């Protein structure tokens, strides 16, 4: 997997249309230990952006489903495992990814939409 060598931006948009723009510094990743190092989940959690991650970022739940509106071409290809999990997710689009598996290479800035059903489903489970 190709990891970034330069800084780039990820903008997360949640269900209330709140935007949070984060500068990702490859020298500082991984930010935590959930999801692949440098994944969307890793970056989000490291900056206080809530994305559900019921399985702890190990690709067995699909609650971390997000939509990569811009910059998808700079991300790793989804594995078969990720695609299988996404099959179980609600409201999947061609730009859907699992945040814990999706790792950008830093060649483009990203716009990520966190679907509202992500939060709602997780709340129901609590
Ligand atoms: S956190 Fe469970 S699949 Fe991503």
JSON list of C-alpha atoms and ligand atoms in Angstrom, two decimals:
[
{"chain": "A", "resi": 1, "resn": "UNK", "atom": "CA", "xyz": [0.00, 0.00, 0.00]},
{"chain": "A", "resi": 2, "resn": "UNK", "atom": "CA", "xyz": [1.26, 3.41, -0.95]},
{"chain": "A", "resi": 3, "resn": "UNK", "atom": "CA", "xyz": [1.57, 5.80, 1.99]},
{"chain": "A", "resi": 4, "resn": "UNK", "atom": "CA", "xyz": [1.69, 9.60, 1.68]},
{"chain": "A", "resi": 5, "resn": "UNK", "atom": "CA", "xyz": [4.98, 11.45, 1.74]},
{"chain": "A", "resi": 6, "resn": "UNK", "atom": "CA", "xyz": [3.46, 14.94, 1.72]},
{"chain": "A", "resi": 7, "resn": "UNK", "atom": "CA", "xyz": [0.81, 16.74, 3.74]},
{"chain": "A", "resi": 8, "resn": "UNK", "atom": "CA", "xyz": [-2.72, 16.75, 2.37]},
{"chain": "A", "resi": 9, "resn": "UNK", "atom": "CA", "xyz": [-6.21, 17.72, 3.48]},
{"chain": "A", "resi": 10, "resn": "UNK", "atom": "CA", "xyz": [-9.23, 15.65, 4.43]},
{"chain": "A", "resi": 11, "resn": "UNK", "atom": "CA", "xyz": [-12.56, 17.41, 4.94]},
{"chain": "A", "resi": 12, "resn": "UNK", "atom": "CA", "xyz": [-15.17, 15.42, 6.85]},
{"chain": "A", "resi": 13, "resn": "UNK", "atom": "CA", "xyz": [-18.84, 16.38, 6.58]},
{"chain": "A", "resi": 14, "resn": "UNK", "atom": "CA", "xyz": [-21.31, 14.92, 9.08]},
{"chain": "A", "resi": 15, "resn": "UNK", "atom": "CA", "xyz": [-25.08, 14.54, 8.99]},
{"chain": "A", "resi": 16, "resn": "UNK", "atom": "CA", "xyz": [-25.57, 18.07, 10.28]},
{"chain": "A", "resi": 17, "resn": "UNK", "atom": "CA", "xyz": [-23.49, 19.35, 7.36]},
{"chain": "A", "resi": 18, "resn": "UNK", "atom": "CA", "xyz": [-20.76, 20.30, 9.81]},
{"chain": "A", "resi": 19, "resn": "UNK", "atom": "CA", "xyz": [-17.44, 20.39, 8.06]},
{"chain": "A", "resi": 20, "resn": "UNK", "atom": "CA", "xyz": [-14.11, 19.71, 9.64]},
{"chain": "A", "resi": 21, "resn": "UNK", "atom": "CA", "xyz": [-10.98, 20.14, 7.57]},
{"chain": "A", "resi": 22, "resn": "UNK", "atom": "CA", "xyz": [-7.90, 18.31, 8.77]},
{"chain": "A", "resi": 23, "resn": "UNK", "atom": "CA", "xyz": [-4.36, 18.60, 7.55]},
{"chain": "A", "resi": 24, "resn": "UNK", "atom": "CA", "xyz": [-2.83, 15.13, 7.52]},
{"chain": "A", "resi": 25, "resn": "UNK", "atom": "CA", "xyz": [0.86, 15.08, 8.27]},
{"chain": "A", "resi": 26, "resn": "UNK", "atom": "CA", "xyz": [2.30, 11.70, 7.22]},
{"chain": "A", "resi": 27, "resn": "UNK", "atom": "CA", "xyz": [5.10, 12.17, 9.75]},
{"chain": "A", "resi": 28, "resn": "UNK", "atom": "CA", "xyz": [2.49, 11.98, 12.53]},
{"chain": "A", "resi": 29, "resn": "UNK", "atom": "CA", "xyz": [0.54, 8.90, 11.40]},
{"chain": "A", "resi": 30, "resn": "UNK", "atom": "CA", "xyz": [-0.64, 6.60, 12.79]},
{"chain": "A", "resi": 31, "resn": "UNK", "atom": "CA", "xyz": [-2.59, 8.91, 15.09]},
{"chain": "A", "resi": 32, "resn": "UNK", "atom": "CA", "xyz": [-3.95, 5.98, 17.10]},
{"chain": "A", "resi": 33, "resn": "UNK", "atom": "CA", "xyz": [-4.39, 2.23, 16.93]},
{"chain": "A", "resi": 34, "resn": "UNK", "atom": "CA", "xyz": [-7.82, 1.88, 15.32]},
{"chain": "A", "resi": 35, "resn": "UNK", "atom": "CA", "xyz": [-7.96, 1.03, 11.64]},
{"chain": "A", "resi": 36, "resn": "UNK", "atom": "CA", "xyz": [-5.03, 0.78, 9.24]},
{"chain": "A", "resi": 37, "resn": "UNK", "atom": "CA", "xyz": [-2.29, 3.35, 9.91]},
{"chain": "A", "resi": 38, "resn": "UNK", "atom": "CA", "xyz": [-3.16, 6.51, 7.97]},
{"chain": "A", "resi": 39, "resn": "UNK", "atom": "CA", "xyz": [-6.69, 5.29, 7.22]},
{"chain": "A", "resi": 40, "resn": "UNK", "atom": "CA", "xyz": [-9.65, 7.67, 7.22]},
{"chain": "A", "resi": 41, "resn": "UNK", "atom": "CA", "xyz": [-10.67, 6.22, 10.59]},
{"chain": "A", "resi": 42, "resn": "UNK", "atom": "CA", "xyz": [-7.20, 6.74, 12.03]},
{"chain": "A", "resi": 43, "resn": "UNK", "atom": "CA", "xyz": [-7.14, 10.38, 10.89]},
{"chain": "A", "resi": 44, "resn": "UNK", "atom": "CA", "xyz": [-10.72, 11.10, 12.01]},
{"chain": "A", "resi": 45, "resn": "UNK", "atom": "CA", "xyz": [-10.40, 9.63, 15.50]},
{"chain": "A", "resi": 46, "resn": "UNK", "atom": "CA", "xyz": [-7.04, 11.32, 15.93]},
{"chain": "A", "resi": 47, "resn": "UNK", "atom": "CA", "xyz": [-8.76, 14.69, 15.41]},
{"chain": "A", "resi": 48, "resn": "UNK", "atom": "CA", "xyz": [-12.00, 14.25, 17.33]},
{"chain": "A", "resi": 49, "resn": "UNK", "atom": "CA", "xyz": [-14.17, 13.45, 14.30]},
{"chain": "A", "resi": 50, "resn": "UNK", "atom": "CA", "xyz": [-16.65, 10.74, 15.26]},
{"chain": "A", "resi": 51, "resn": "UNK", "atom": "CA", "xyz": [-16.96, 7.78, 12.95]},
{"chain": "A", "resi": 52, "resn": "UNK", "atom": "CA", "xyz": [-18.51, 4.66, 14.37]},
{"chain": "A", "resi": 53, "resn": "UNK", "atom": "CA", "xyz": [-16.14, 1.71, 14.52]},
{"chain": "A", "resi": 54, "resn": "UNK", "atom": "CA", "xyz": [-17.90, -1.07, 16.36]},
{"chain": "A", "resi": 55, "resn": "UNK", "atom": "CA", "xyz": [-15.25, -3.69, 15.61]},
{"chain": "A", "resi": 56, "resn": "UNK", "atom": "CA", "xyz": [-12.36, -1.41, 16.54]},
{"chain": "A", "resi": 57, "resn": "UNK", "atom": "CA", "xyz": [-11.18, -0.95, 12.96]},
{"chain": "A", "resi": 58, "resn": "UNK", "atom": "CA", "xyz": [-10.48, -4.52, 11.95]},
{"chain": "A", "resi": 59, "resn": "UNK", "atom": "CA", "xyz": [-12.92, -4.85, 9.02]},
{"chain": "A", "resi": 60, "resn": "UNK", "atom": "CA", "xyz": [-15.58, -7.05, 10.55]},
{"chain": "A", "resi": 61, "resn": "UNK", "atom": "CA", "xyz": [-18.52, -4.69, 11.16]},
{"chain": "A", "resi": 62, "resn": "UNK", "atom": "CA", "xyz": [-19.13, -2.09, 8.38]},
{"chain": "A", "resi": 63, "resn": "UNK", "atom": "CA", "xyz": [-20.29, 0.62, 10.83]},
{"chain": "A", "resi": 64, "resn": "UNK", "atom": "CA", "xyz": [-17.39, 2.78, 9.65]},
{"chain": "A", "resi": 65, "resn": "UNK", "atom": "CA", "xyz": [-18.94, 3.10, 6.16]},
{"chain": "A", "resi": 66, "resn": "UNK", "atom": "CA", "xyz": [-18.22, 6.53, 4.65]},
{"chain": "A", "resi": 67, "resn": "UNK", "atom": "CA", "xyz": [-18.62, 8.07, 1.20]},
{"chain": "A", "resi": 68, "resn": "UNK", "atom": "CA", "xyz": [-15.51, 9.40, -0.49]},
{"chain": "A", "resi": 69, "resn": "UNK", "atom": "CA", "xyz": [-16.98, 12.25, -2.54]},
{"chain": "A", "resi": 70, "resn": "UNK", "atom": "CA", "xyz": [-13.65, 13.58, -3.73]},
{"chain": "A", "resi": 71, "resn": "UNK", "atom": "CA", "xyz": [-10.20, 12.09, -3.91]},
{"chain": "A", "resi": 72, "resn": "UNK", "atom": "CA", "xyz": [-11.17, 8.42, -4.21]},
{"chain": "A", "resi": 73, "resn": "UNK", "atom": "CA", "xyz": [-8.58, 7.97, -6.96]},
{"chain": "A", "resi": 74, "resn": "UNK", "atom": "CA", "xyz": [-5.82, 8.62, -4.41]},
{"chain": "A", "resi": 75, "resn": "UNK", "atom": "CA", "xyz": [-6.98, 5.78, -2.13]},
{"chain": "A", "resi": 76, "resn": "UNK", "atom": "CA", "xyz": [-5.90, 2.14, -1.99]},
{"chain": "A", "resi": 77, "resn": "UNK", "atom": "CA", "xyz": [-8.08, -0.40, -3.78]},
{"chain": "A", "resi": 78, "resn": "UNK", "atom": "CA", "xyz": [-10.61, -2.09, -1.51]},
{"chain": "A", "resi": 79, "resn": "UNK", "atom": "CA", "xyz": [-9.73, -5.66, -0.56]},
{"chain": "A", "resi": 80, "resn": "UNK", "atom": "CA", "xyz": [-12.19, -8.49, -1.10]},
{"chain": "A", "resi": 81, "resn": "UNK", "atom": "CA", "xyz": [-12.75, -8.52, 2.64]},
{"chain": "A", "resi": 82, "resn": "UNK", "atom": "CA", "xyz": [-13.71, -4.83, 2.59]},
{"chain": "A", "resi": 83, "resn": "UNK", "atom": "CA", "xyz": [-16.04, -5.33, -0.35]},
{"chain": "A", "resi": 84, "resn": "UNK", "atom": "CA", "xyz": [-17.75, -8.22, 1.42]},
{"chain": "A", "resi": 85, "resn": "UNK", "atom": "CA", "xyz": [-18.31, -6.05, 4.50]},
{"chain": "A", "resi": 86, "resn": "UNK", "atom": "CA", "xyz": [-19.61, -3.18, 2.37]},
{"chain": "A", "resi": 87, "resn": "UNK", "atom": "CA", "xyz": [-22.18, -5.55, 0.88]},
{"chain": "A", "resi": 88, "resn": "UNK", "atom": "CA", "xyz": [-23.73, -5.62, 4.37]},
{"chain": "A", "resi": 89, "resn": "UNK", "atom": "CA", "xyz": [-23.71, -1.84, 4.82]},
{"chain": "A", "resi": 90, "resn": "UNK", "atom": "CA", "xyz": [-26.82, 0.27, 4.33]},
{"chain": "A", "resi": 91, "resn": "UNK", "atom": "CA", "xyz": [-27.02, 2.77, 1.46]},
{"chain": "A", "resi": 92, "resn": "UNK", "atom": "CA", "xyz": [-23.82, 1.75, -0.31]},
{"chain": "A", "resi": 93, "resn": "UNK", "atom": "CA", "xyz": [-22.74, 3.93, -3.25]},
{"chain": "A", "resi": 94, "resn": "UNK", "atom": "CA", "xyz": [-19.94, 3.48, -5.82]},
{"chain": "A", "resi": 95, "resn": "UNK", "atom": "CA", "xyz": [-17.89, 5.88, -3.66]},
{"chain": "A", "resi": 96, "resn": "UNK", "atom": "CA", "xyz": [-18.46, 3.94, -0.46]},
{"chain": "A", "resi": 97, "resn": "UNK", "atom": "CA", "xyz": [-15.52, 2.72, 1.59]},
{"chain": "A", "resi": 98, "resn": "UNK", "atom": "CA", "xyz": [-14.84, 1.43, 5.06]},
{"chain": "A", "resi": 99, "resn": "UNK", "atom": "CA", "xyz": [-13.03, 4.20, 6.90]},
{"chain": "A", "resi": 100, "resn": "UNK", "atom": "CA", "xyz": [-10.82, 1.72, 8.74]},
{"chain": "A", "resi": 101, "resn": "UNK", "atom": "CA", "xyz": [-9.55, 0.20, 5.46]},
{"chain": "A", "resi": 102, "resn": "UNK", "atom": "CA", "xyz": [-9.35, 3.24, 3.18]},
{"chain": "A", "resi": 103, "resn": "UNK", "atom": "CA", "xyz": [-5.87, 4.75, 3.07]},
{"chain": "A", "resi": 104, "resn": "UNK", "atom": "CA", "xyz": [-5.19, 7.80, 0.86]},
{"chain": "A", "resi": 105, "resn": "UNK", "atom": "CA", "xyz": [-1.74, 8.20, -0.71]},
{"chain": "A", "resi": 106, "resn": "UNK", "atom": "CA", "xyz": [-1.72, 11.98, -0.23]},
{"chain": "A", "resi": 107, "resn": "UNK", "atom": "CA", "xyz": [-1.83, 12.91, -3.92]},
{"chain": "A", "resi": 108, "resn": "UNK", "atom": "CA", "xyz": [-5.26, 14.49, -3.63]},
{"chain": "A", "resi": 109, "resn": "UNK", "atom": "CA", "xyz": [-7.35, 16.27, -1.04]},
{"chain": "A", "resi": 110, "resn": "UNK", "atom": "CA", "xyz": [-10.42, 14.35, 0.10]},
{"chain": "A", "resi": 111, "resn": "UNK", "atom": "CA", "xyz": [-14.02, 15.12, 0.86]},
{"chain": "A", "resi": 112, "resn": "UNK", "atom": "CA", "xyz": [-15.61, 12.50, 3.09]},
{"chain": "A", "resi": 113, "resn": "UNK", "atom": "CA", "xyz": [-19.29, 12.29, 3.95]},
{"chain": "A", "resi": 114, "resn": "UNK", "atom": "CA", "xyz": [-20.15, 10.45, 7.15]},
{"chain": "A", "resi": 115, "resn": "UNK", "atom": "CA", "xyz": [-23.63, 9.05, 6.53]},
{"chain": "A", "resi": 116, "resn": "UNK", "atom": "CA", "xyz": [-26.25, 9.73, 9.18]},
{"chain": "A", "resi": 117, "resn": "UNK", "atom": "CA", "xyz": [-27.29, 6.08, 9.32]},
{"chain": "A", "resi": 118, "resn": "UNK", "atom": "CA", "xyz": [-23.77, 5.31, 10.50]},
{"chain": "A", "resi": 119, "resn": "UNK", "atom": "CA", "xyz": [-24.38, 7.24, 13.74]},
{"chain": "A", "resi": 120, "resn": "UNK", "atom": "CA", "xyz": [-28.02, 6.23, 14.10]},
{"chain": "A", "resi": 121, "resn": "UNK", "atom": "CA", "xyz": [-27.42, 2.53, 13.73]},
{"chain": "A", "resi": 122, "resn": "UNK", "atom": "CA", "xyz": [-24.66, 2.63, 16.24]},
{"chain": "A", "resi": 123, "resn": "UNK", "atom": "CA", "xyz": [-26.81, 4.54, 18.73]},
{"chain": "A", "resi": 124, "resn": "UNK", "atom": "CA", "xyz": [-29.54, 1.98, 18.49]},
{"chain": "A", "resi": 125, "resn": "UNK", "atom": "CA", "xyz": [-27.02, -0.69, 19.37]},
{"chain": "A", "resi": 126, "resn": "UNK", "atom": "CA", "xyz": [-25.96, 1.02, 22.59]},
{"chain": "B", "resi": 1, "resn": "LIG", "atom": "S1", "xyz": [-14.57, -0.31, 12.10]},
{"chain": "B", "resi": 1, "resn": "LIG", "atom": "FE1", "xyz": [-15.48, -2.21, 11.76]},
{"chain": "B", "resi": 1, "resn": "LIG", "atom": "S2", "xyz": [-15.25, -2.46, 9.64]},
{"chain": "B", "resi": 1, "resn": "LIG", "atom": "FE2", "xyz": [-14.31, -0.56, 9.98]}
]
